[in-house]
Amino acid sequence: MLGLLFTLLLVPLVGACACYSLKGRKSDWIPAILAGITLVLGIIAVMWSYPQRTEWLLEQLTWMETQSKLFGFLIDPLSSLMLIVITVIGLLVVVYSGAYLSPGNKDHAFTKPVGNYYFWMLLFIGSMVGLVISPSFLQLFIFWEMTTICSWALISYTKEEGALFGGFKALIMTHLGGLCFLVALVLLFVNAHSFSFNALDSLEPGMRFTVFILLLVAAWAKAAQIPFFTWLPDAMVAPTPVSAYLHAAAMVKAGVYLMARVAVSNSMLSQGAGLVLGIFAVATMIVAVILYFIQDDLKRLLAFSTIGHLGYVLFGISLGILGSTTGFEGGVLHIINHGFAKGLLFLSVGAIAYATGSRSIKELSGLGRKMPLVSAAFLVGLFAVTGVPPLSCFWSKFMMFTGAFELGTAVGTTLGILAILESVIAFAWYLVIGHRVFFGKVSEKATVATPNQPRAISITLIVLMCLAFLAPLIGYPFVKYLSVGCFS
Amino acid sequence: MSIGFIVGASILNLFLALALSPLFEGCARKLRATVHSRVGPPIIQPYYDLAKLFGKEDLRASANLLLRLAPYACIVSIAIAALLVPMGTFNASSQTFEPPFNNYGDTILFMYLIALSAVAVILTATASENPFAFVGASREMVMHLTVEPVLVIALVTAAINAGSLKMGDMVFWYHANGPSASMILAAIFLFLALQAQVGKLPFDIAEADQEIMGGGFIEQSGPKYALLRWSMMAKQIVFCSVFTQVFIPWPMVGHLAWDVLINMAKVFVVVLVIALIDVVNPRLRIDQSVRYYLYLSSFSLIAIALALAGI
Amino acid sequence: MEPITILYVSFLLLVAGAIVAAATSRLQRFCSWSSLGFVSAASIGLLYLAIYVFTKGSITQPQPLLSLPGIGASLSIGIDALSALLFLIISIVSFCVTLFSIRYIRRYERESLLRFYPLLLLLFASIIGVVVIRDMLFFIVFWEMMTLTSWALVVYERESKISLRAGLEYFIATHVATGFIVLASVLLYSHSPGPSFDFDALRASFEALITSNPALVHLILASFFIGFVTKAGVLPFGFWLPNAYPAAPSSGSAAFAGVVEKAGIYAIVRVFCTILPISAYSQIWGVVIAIFGTFSIFIGTMSALTQDDSKRLMSFYAIGQIGYMLLGIGVGLYFLTINPALATIALVAGLFHMINHAWFKSCLFLNAGSILYRTGTRDLNKIGGLFSLMPWTGITAVVASLSIGGIPPFNGFASKLLIFESSIIAGTEVGAAIWVKALFVILGIAAIFISAVTLASFLKFLNSAFMGKLRGVEVSSMSDVPLSMNVSQGILAFLCVLFGVVPLLPITLVYKAISGALPVGICPTSASLFGKVWPGISVDFGTAVTSGVWNPLWVIVAFAIVLGLIYLVVRAGGAKVRKVETWYGGREHIPADVSYRGHSFYMPFKQVFSFKVRRVQFQGLYPTSLPLPKVTMPKGLRLLLHPDQWFYYPIANLFMKLNRGLSKSHTGVPQMYLLWIVIGAILTLVIILCLR
């Protein structure tokens, strides 16, 4: 098993180096094979370890005296869940990129060689895998910063002015969060001499709160919550598969994963901490939904939606800290539900951009007639994300609403009502957008759309549509073993 | 209720409503003539009219089936409505005036049968494909819609007081409990609505002879026209019976023949009053009539309020 | 085979049918007929289950299919008499609708069948789910599935702006309503023992809350009410209905009016009779429900008088008739504690009207569909005289119109009779508050009045469409509507007649449904309430004296006898028949001059009831178009929500300036660097000396 996890980590990292110099046709399917191998290994690891939690602590640094070993591997239901999201969507995105990064792309014609792209992409997959199987904060931090760099490189891939600026902005903002993470690590070491996840429990309350807030700021920066949310919409200049993967399914989820890990491993977090987390999460949701109304670019709209939904996950985690297990489970389940649904939405928008060259809501209309599969995919993603049963996000959202009201306190009830309100408003606006873009008379920009997408794109969309239904079934078996403080 | 009573009273009611109604109409016409300082036709003139019409040619302006069937529906519904209205038929077992179909239908059925006859008139009018008929039909419907609430409110007042929707029970209650404010008020309102229900001036707007050539009846001829005229006459008797039996049930002798005669006398008086009003009034316009009846409906709610208070 | 298995099989048949239809959507005939096959099989299963439950009692599941203990929900299913009643409606209406669609859907040449049949079958499947689930979470799941599939049917014509706007309004309104239902369920859940979403647990929760937190109970009931009533289409929450129902294909509209609306009524009865314990809350909400119901009756039907579009007309009727059901249910709920006999009769009346309405309203929508199929237009002003072309449609339209108008001996009369009697006799009840009695009597009178208005409006419909001279159809297509469409209309019209002539039969079924939904022992026996004089009903409101009667058999016999007599009299007259031309006053004219359009029919009414409030034009008490609210974001808020502008970029610029300032110190001149070294060395020496 240890060897399995080791291979799981190494395959994408080494494969990235191998892909760097690929040219020609090979550059399409070798990365896909590597991502596929990662997926298979990941699934095997998940199934083998379910439902126990296993840890292999291997090494420690000779010059740092800590109470437990630093480096190694950890696999438990929470990391299994994340592993599934990362590897599945990773494979799909790599396959999709094979078709997307071609000269036929009307949005931005990509010329070969694209080995560079796959290098960063596989490196990212590797870093995310490393992040979720880390057994301590230190190892997690190392991979955290690696993902920041991959994100910078991938956003700036096209080397245009806007892309370079977007990448730089993302780098600075997430790195500032990383600095807060570093300060938190230092504080942990100084006060608890340990980097393990349950180290917060052994701190005294004031210090615990401070470390928690620092980690929270890091998470906010990574997950684009208030007040650090401005980098994500600007990062949408990245090629769409990058947006789908990094900025919807994986990298931003690292931030909420950190918070979930903290909650799962520490049972003595204070109510104040939970309140701060919850209030900011709901505030993020509200701000995100208000900003929906002025967006014209489909990808920016989806970016704000991602911001809102990450708020949901943090809301669920805060409910867990405040005392409701159902809310916590809902929040963590939302990670996988939202990942698949938002991935589906981004990839369909990518297909639209590929075929018509436009992402503007004003310019597009009547696409349903021209691109039936893509519109079906978008509509399924729309309903999945806004929480229409029986699709995925309904279940996690409902669990969170239940959790909020289960608390019985005024705060819980208020936050719950705000969350329901946000859900309904978001649905209304999404539906209006869906109607505008896909129904109605075929607009100018839409007439140039070719009805046949490359097969890679169609297959990816169909797989994700199925996953939009199945996500809760996949996620719930893991989530039901989680609650606040269960691994402390 | 014995089978004998049911069959006997049904035959009696039908006889009164169908066979005797032209006689009452004839008396009304005689009164009219007298007021006009004319001699006027003999009292049995309506019988002569009907007999003549039954023999005249039946002109068909359209092949529509409803043109032929609706007049039957009109008169038969009035006839069945007559079976639901007590006309002096005293039932010894329940000691009250009971209509023969007291156990088969109640006030609501009565209201719907009246509606059915109005519907039949409208259907036959529109089936004839004549624009004058359409105008008449639309007026007939508007009249029906505005007058019906008053009828409904009056009968509902009686129902609330009696605690039952069966007409026999209403008569029984009123006779036993004496005059009450709500019932008197309801009686007044019903009387004011009577004029429009029987289609006499100033409310004969639907078949305004001079204005729209008879309205819905323009394409009717021969036996169909006879049936429609006959149903108008029968309607008069039925409504007047409702008024006299439910709202003025005294005196109740307890002997069938006497009670029927007393009822007929009361109905006769009411018919004459209606005829008198008909003679001295001009015709109202449809919008004036609508306004009049809407006001009346609103005021008649007072009767309900009084009934609920138990007065 | 266990009865519950038949339920699963029926459900799965519909899902399988949807998949088959989706796969074969290009082969039009095969797709249509296979869908009909699946629906018929499922309908037969449902009918069997309904009959089983009515004769042998309710069915429960030994084990829930799926259990989610983490959230206290489980897929628990139970079929009681109320569900069985809905099964009856679903099976027959779904069959007729699918049969009708076979030829009807060919009208839509540009649209793919892929978006019709699979969604129609999934709609039926989700409604089956709604009426059998005994757990609130899964109830909401199936409820939203119902909304999702019906939305897809409303926007079937993707390119029509009106359909799209209607679909948008529909889905958003019902999703907001679902939000309310979610809020109410979650609030109840948090106080329930377990906690659990099961209906029994929710009832226990209500019982606990009634004593501890009355205001919360009202909030929960209000949320449920708003949620369900929006779906049922009661004004003012059902504002989406007149736009959404006409937009769907006619068979879809018939399915909506026949089945989806009934799901709303079912939900109301389920929550207010089964889940809510009988208490003062039933009374208060009974009055509220009755008031909303009458509001709906009044506004819906008065507005219908002014409509010229056949399907929009039907939609307003749907709104009006739902009001009747709510009136009956409201009166019933109020009297549950005071006079159970009256309450049972009123509840039976409301549900009886529900089942009657399913028959005649679906038939009417199918009629409108036939007219649309043959003439291509819904505008009643453009068509006329269709009776000669489509006699069967005309006859079923007459039957359905007379039923909806409540003319005896059709089924509408029987249910309306009970509703009116309940509300009027409510005025004589001693135990009720005087203002409530007055209210119910007024509501009853308003309902009677509106019944006449309904009749009036349907006469307008019949006249415009079927009477008069043939108009609006091209000579080339002078043929009747296809047989499949006629048969489906005929089945529904036949049921209208059947339930009207033999009212005791459906009343007994509805009685079983109500007595099953209410706690045991509340309802007096059916025989004591409705009498045993078959096939008629003699209603007894608990006073041991019958207060109202209706016996169709004898009345029909009397009708026949008198008709015979009159006919003999006419024959005795011996009049000859002669065909003539219509007489127009002896003037020269063209037909267009003398035709009387539909919209002139009730001109006086329209003039009385049209007015303008600010910028919204009301015609016939209903706004003709609702202006969309314009939302603009205030500048301050926009600025606040873009922290880039006022925070990040200024700080970044500040850093850049600082950076540039500092970089000025790198001049590239070696002497400057030497100077820096010297200054640095001196400073270091000073510091070391000070620290000593």
PDB file of C-alpha atoms in Angstrom, chain A residues 205-333:
ATOM      1  CA  PRO A 205      -7.234  28.801  23.295  1.00  0.00           C
ATOM      2  CA  GLY A 206      -5.907  32.224  22.284  1.00  0.00           C
ATOM      3  CA  MET A 207      -3.075  30.790  20.244  1.00  0.00           C
ATOM      4  CA  ARG A 208      -5.378  28.179  18.781  1.00  0.00           C
ATOM      5  CA  PHE A 209      -7.693  30.871  17.536  1.00  0.00           C
ATOM      6  CA  THR A 210      -4.810  32.835  16.033  1.00  0.00           C
ATOM      7  CA  VAL A 211      -3.399  29.839  14.214  1.00  0.00           C
ATOM      8  CA  PHE A 212      -6.856  28.957  13.030  1.00  0.00           C
ATOM      9  CA  ILE A 213      -7.394  32.438  11.658  1.00  0.00           C
ATOM     10  CA  LEU A 214      -4.046  32.373   9.875  1.00  0.00           C
ATOM     11  CA  LEU A 215      -4.841  29.062   8.284  1.00  0.00           C
ATOM     12  CA  LEU A 216      -8.249  30.427   7.421  1.00  0.00           C
ATOM     13  CA  VAL A 217      -6.709  33.416   5.663  1.00  0.00           C
ATOM     14  CA  ALA A 218      -4.538  31.053   3.660  1.00  0.00           C
ATOM     15  CA  ALA A 219      -7.602  29.041   2.754  1.00  0.00           C
ATOM     16  CA  TRP A 220      -9.505  32.174   1.801  1.00  0.00           C
ATOM     17  CA  ALA A 221      -6.749  33.297  -0.489  1.00  0.00           C
ATOM     18  CA  LYS A 222      -6.536  29.929  -2.147  1.00  0.00           C
ATOM     19  CA  ALA A 223     -10.274  29.429  -2.413  1.00  0.00           C
ATOM     20  CA  ALA A 224     -11.002  32.989  -3.506  1.00  0.00           C
ATOM     21  CA  GLN A 225     -13.275  33.926  -0.655  1.00  0.00           C
ATOM     22  CA  ILE A 226     -13.910  37.344   0.752  1.00  0.00           C
ATOM     23  CA  PRO A 227     -11.793  39.458   0.796  1.00  0.00           C
ATOM     24  CA  PHE A 228      -9.442  37.734  -1.662  1.00  0.00           C
ATOM     25  CA  PHE A 229     -11.855  36.818  -4.357  1.00  0.00           C
ATOM     26  CA  THR A 230     -10.753  39.161  -7.100  1.00  0.00           C
ATOM     27  CA  TRP A 231      -8.081  36.968  -8.613  1.00  0.00           C
ATOM     28  CA  LEU A 232     -10.398  34.204  -9.701  1.00  0.00           C
ATOM     29  CA  PRO A 233     -12.507  36.079 -12.251  1.00  0.00           C
ATOM     30  CA  ASP A 234      -9.358  37.524 -13.775  1.00  0.00           C
ATOM     31  CA  ALA A 235      -7.836  34.067 -13.920  1.00  0.00           C
ATOM     32  CA  MET A 236     -10.492  33.085 -16.397  1.00  0.00           C
ATOM     33  CA  VAL A 237      -8.197  34.131 -19.198  1.00  0.00           C
ATOM     34  CA  ALA A 238      -6.656  30.705 -18.855  1.00  0.00           C
ATOM     35  CA  PRO A 239      -7.548  28.043 -21.399  1.00  0.00           C
ATOM     36  CA  THR A 240     -10.874  26.554 -20.369  1.00  0.00           C
ATOM     37  CA  PRO A 241      -9.653  23.109 -19.311  1.00  0.00           C
ATOM     38  CA  VAL A 242      -7.319  24.893 -16.921  1.00  0.00           C
ATOM     39  CA  SER A 243     -10.190  26.915 -15.530  1.00  0.00           C
ATOM     40  CA  ALA A 244     -12.268  23.804 -15.181  1.00  0.00           C
ATOM     41  CA  TYR A 245      -9.625  21.918 -13.358  1.00  0.00           C
ATOM     42  CA  LEU A 246      -7.664  24.343 -11.322  1.00  0.00           C
ATOM     43  CA  HIS A 247     -10.171  26.944 -10.649  1.00  0.00           C
ATOM     44  CA  ALA A 248     -13.261  24.868 -10.160  1.00  0.00           C
ATOM     45  CA  ALA A 249     -12.414  21.357  -9.224  1.00  0.00           C
ATOM     46  CA  ALA A 250      -8.997  21.121  -7.725  1.00  0.00           C
ATOM     47  CA  MET A 251      -6.810  23.990  -6.727  1.00  0.00           C
ATOM     48  CA  VAL A 252      -9.444  26.086  -5.093  1.00  0.00           C
ATOM     49  CA  LYS A 253     -10.685  22.977  -3.367  1.00  0.00           C
ATOM     50  CA  ALA A 254      -7.284  22.711  -1.722  1.00  0.00           C
ATOM     51  CA  GLY A 255      -8.203  25.683   0.397  1.00  0.00           C
ATOM     52  CA  VAL A 256     -11.439  24.174   1.634  1.00  0.00           C
ATOM     53  CA  TYR A 257      -9.670  20.840   2.053  1.00  0.00           C
ATOM     54  CA  LEU A 258      -7.274  22.492   4.438  1.00  0.00           C
ATOM     55  CA  MET A 259     -10.165  23.774   6.519  1.00  0.00           C
ATOM     56  CA  ALA A 260     -11.890  20.421   6.449  1.00  0.00           C
ATOM     57  CA  ARG A 261      -8.715  18.712   7.552  1.00  0.00           C
ATOM     58  CA  VAL A 262      -8.300  21.147  10.412  1.00  0.00           C
ATOM     59  CA  ALA A 263     -11.889  20.564  11.517  1.00  0.00           C
ATOM     60  CA  VAL A 264     -11.684  16.800  11.225  1.00  0.00           C
ATOM     61  CA  SER A 265      -8.521  16.545  13.234  1.00  0.00           C
ATOM     62  CA  ASN A 266      -9.212  18.969  16.054  1.00  0.00           C
ATOM     63  CA  SER A 267     -12.091  18.579  18.410  1.00  0.00           C
ATOM     64  CA  MET A 268     -11.503  21.645  20.546  1.00  0.00           C
ATOM     65  CA  LEU A 269     -12.098  24.412  18.054  1.00  0.00           C
ATOM     66  CA  SER A 270     -14.062  27.231  19.599  1.00  0.00           C
ATOM     67  CA  GLN A 271     -17.506  28.465  18.737  1.00  0.00           C
ATOM     68  CA  GLY A 272     -15.983  31.808  17.831  1.00  0.00           C
ATOM     69  CA  ALA A 273     -13.881  30.170  15.171  1.00  0.00           C
ATOM     70  CA  GLY A 274     -16.911  28.479  13.730  1.00  0.00           C
ATOM     71  CA  LEU A 275     -18.842  31.730  13.737  1.00  0.00           C
ATOM     72  CA  VAL A 276     -16.116  33.634  11.915  1.00  0.00           C
ATOM     73  CA  LEU A 277     -15.872  30.899   9.330  1.00  0.00           C
ATOM     74  CA  GLY A 278     -19.622  30.701   8.892  1.00  0.00           C
ATOM     75  CA  ILE A 279     -20.354  34.387   8.679  1.00  0.00           C
ATOM     76  CA  PHE A 280     -17.634  35.051   6.155  1.00  0.00           C
ATOM     77  CA  ALA A 281     -18.735  32.049   4.135  1.00  0.00           C
ATOM     78  CA  VAL A 282     -22.301  33.255   3.900  1.00  0.00           C
ATOM     79  CA  ALA A 283     -21.128  36.787   3.180  1.00  0.00           C
ATOM     80  CA  THR A 284     -19.095  35.400   0.294  1.00  0.00           C
ATOM     81  CA  MET A 285     -22.125  33.596  -1.038  1.00  0.00           C
ATOM     82  CA  ILE A 286     -24.214  36.748  -0.956  1.00  0.00           C
ATOM     83  CA  VAL A 287     -21.536  38.896  -2.576  1.00  0.00           C
ATOM     84  CA  ALA A 288     -20.997  36.310  -5.275  1.00  0.00           C
ATOM     85  CA  VAL A 289     -24.674  36.104  -6.098  1.00  0.00           C
ATOM     86  CA  ILE A 290     -25.000  39.877  -6.283  1.00  0.00           C
ATOM     87  CA  LEU A 291     -22.120  40.046  -8.721  1.00  0.00           C
ATOM     88  CA  TYR A 292     -23.737  37.496 -11.020  1.00  0.00           C
ATOM     89  CA  PHE A 293     -26.051  40.086 -12.418  1.00  0.00           C
ATOM     90  CA  ILE A 294     -23.477  42.275 -14.088  1.00  0.00           C
ATOM     91  CA  GLN A 295     -21.461  39.617 -15.833  1.00  0.00           C
ATOM     92  CA  ASP A 296     -21.449  39.236 -19.567  1.00  0.00           C
ATOM     93  CA  ASP A 297     -18.716  36.656 -19.942  1.00  0.00           C
ATOM     94  CA  LEU A 298     -19.877  33.118 -19.269  1.00  0.00           C
ATOM     95  CA  LYS A 299     -16.603  32.110 -17.663  1.00  0.00           C
ATOM     96  CA  ARG A 300     -16.595  35.045 -15.282  1.00  0.00           C
ATOM     97  CA  LEU A 301     -20.123  34.109 -14.269  1.00  0.00           C
ATOM     98  CA  LEU A 302     -18.974  30.597 -13.541  1.00  0.00           C
ATOM     99  CA  ALA A 303     -16.026  31.984 -11.596  1.00  0.00           C
ATOM    100  CA  PHE A 304     -18.324  33.894  -9.303  1.00  0.00           C
ATOM    101  CA  SER A 305     -20.493  30.838  -8.978  1.00  0.00           C
ATOM    102  CA  THR A 306     -17.442  28.855  -7.903  1.00  0.00           C
ATOM    103  CA  ILE A 307     -16.669  31.490  -5.311  1.00  0.00           C
ATOM    104  CA  GLY A 308     -20.177  31.151  -3.959  1.00  0.00           C
ATOM    105  CA  HIS A 309     -20.092  27.400  -3.839  1.00  0.00           C
ATOM    106  CA  LEU A 310     -16.783  27.310  -2.067  1.00  0.00           C
ATOM    107  CA  GLY A 311     -18.512  29.520   0.421  1.00  0.00           C
ATOM    108  CA  TYR A 312     -21.066  26.760   0.761  1.00  0.00           C
ATOM    109  CA  VAL A 313     -18.392  24.223   1.601  1.00  0.00           C
ATOM    110  CA  LEU A 314     -16.903  26.482   4.223  1.00  0.00           C
ATOM    111  CA  PHE A 315     -20.403  27.143   5.528  1.00  0.00           C
ATOM    112  CA  GLY A 316     -20.903  23.429   5.956  1.00  0.00           C
ATOM    113  CA  ILE A 317     -17.603  23.092   7.773  1.00  0.00           C
ATOM    114  CA  SER A 318     -18.514  25.964  10.070  1.00  0.00           C
ATOM    115  CA  LEU A 319     -21.811  24.255  10.868  1.00  0.00           C
ATOM    116  CA  GLY A 320     -19.783  21.237  11.854  1.00  0.00           C
ATOM    117  CA  ILE A 321     -17.644  23.308  14.190  1.00  0.00           C
ATOM    118  CA  LEU A 322     -20.760  24.893  15.663  1.00  0.00           C
ATOM    119  CA  GLY A 323     -22.134  21.461  16.434  1.00  0.00           C
ATOM    120  CA  SER A 324     -24.043  19.983  13.533  1.00  0.00           C
ATOM    121  CA  THR A 325     -22.673  16.813  11.979  1.00  0.00           C
ATOM    122  CA  THR A 326     -25.183  16.823   9.144  1.00  0.00           C
ATOM    123  CA  GLY A 327     -24.036  20.256   8.082  1.00  0.00           C
ATOM    124  CA  PHE A 328     -20.425  19.186   8.115  1.00  0.00           C
ATOM    125  CA  GLU A 329     -21.129  16.110   6.046  1.00  0.00           C
ATOM    126  CA  GLY A 330     -23.106  18.244   3.616  1.00  0.00           C
ATOM    127  CA  GLY A 331     -20.223  20.661   3.279  1.00  0.00           C
ATOM    128  CA  VAL A 332     -17.692  17.964   2.517  1.00  0.00           C
ATOM    129  CA  LEU A 333     -20.079  16.187   0.154  1.00  0.00           C
TER     130      LEU A 333
END
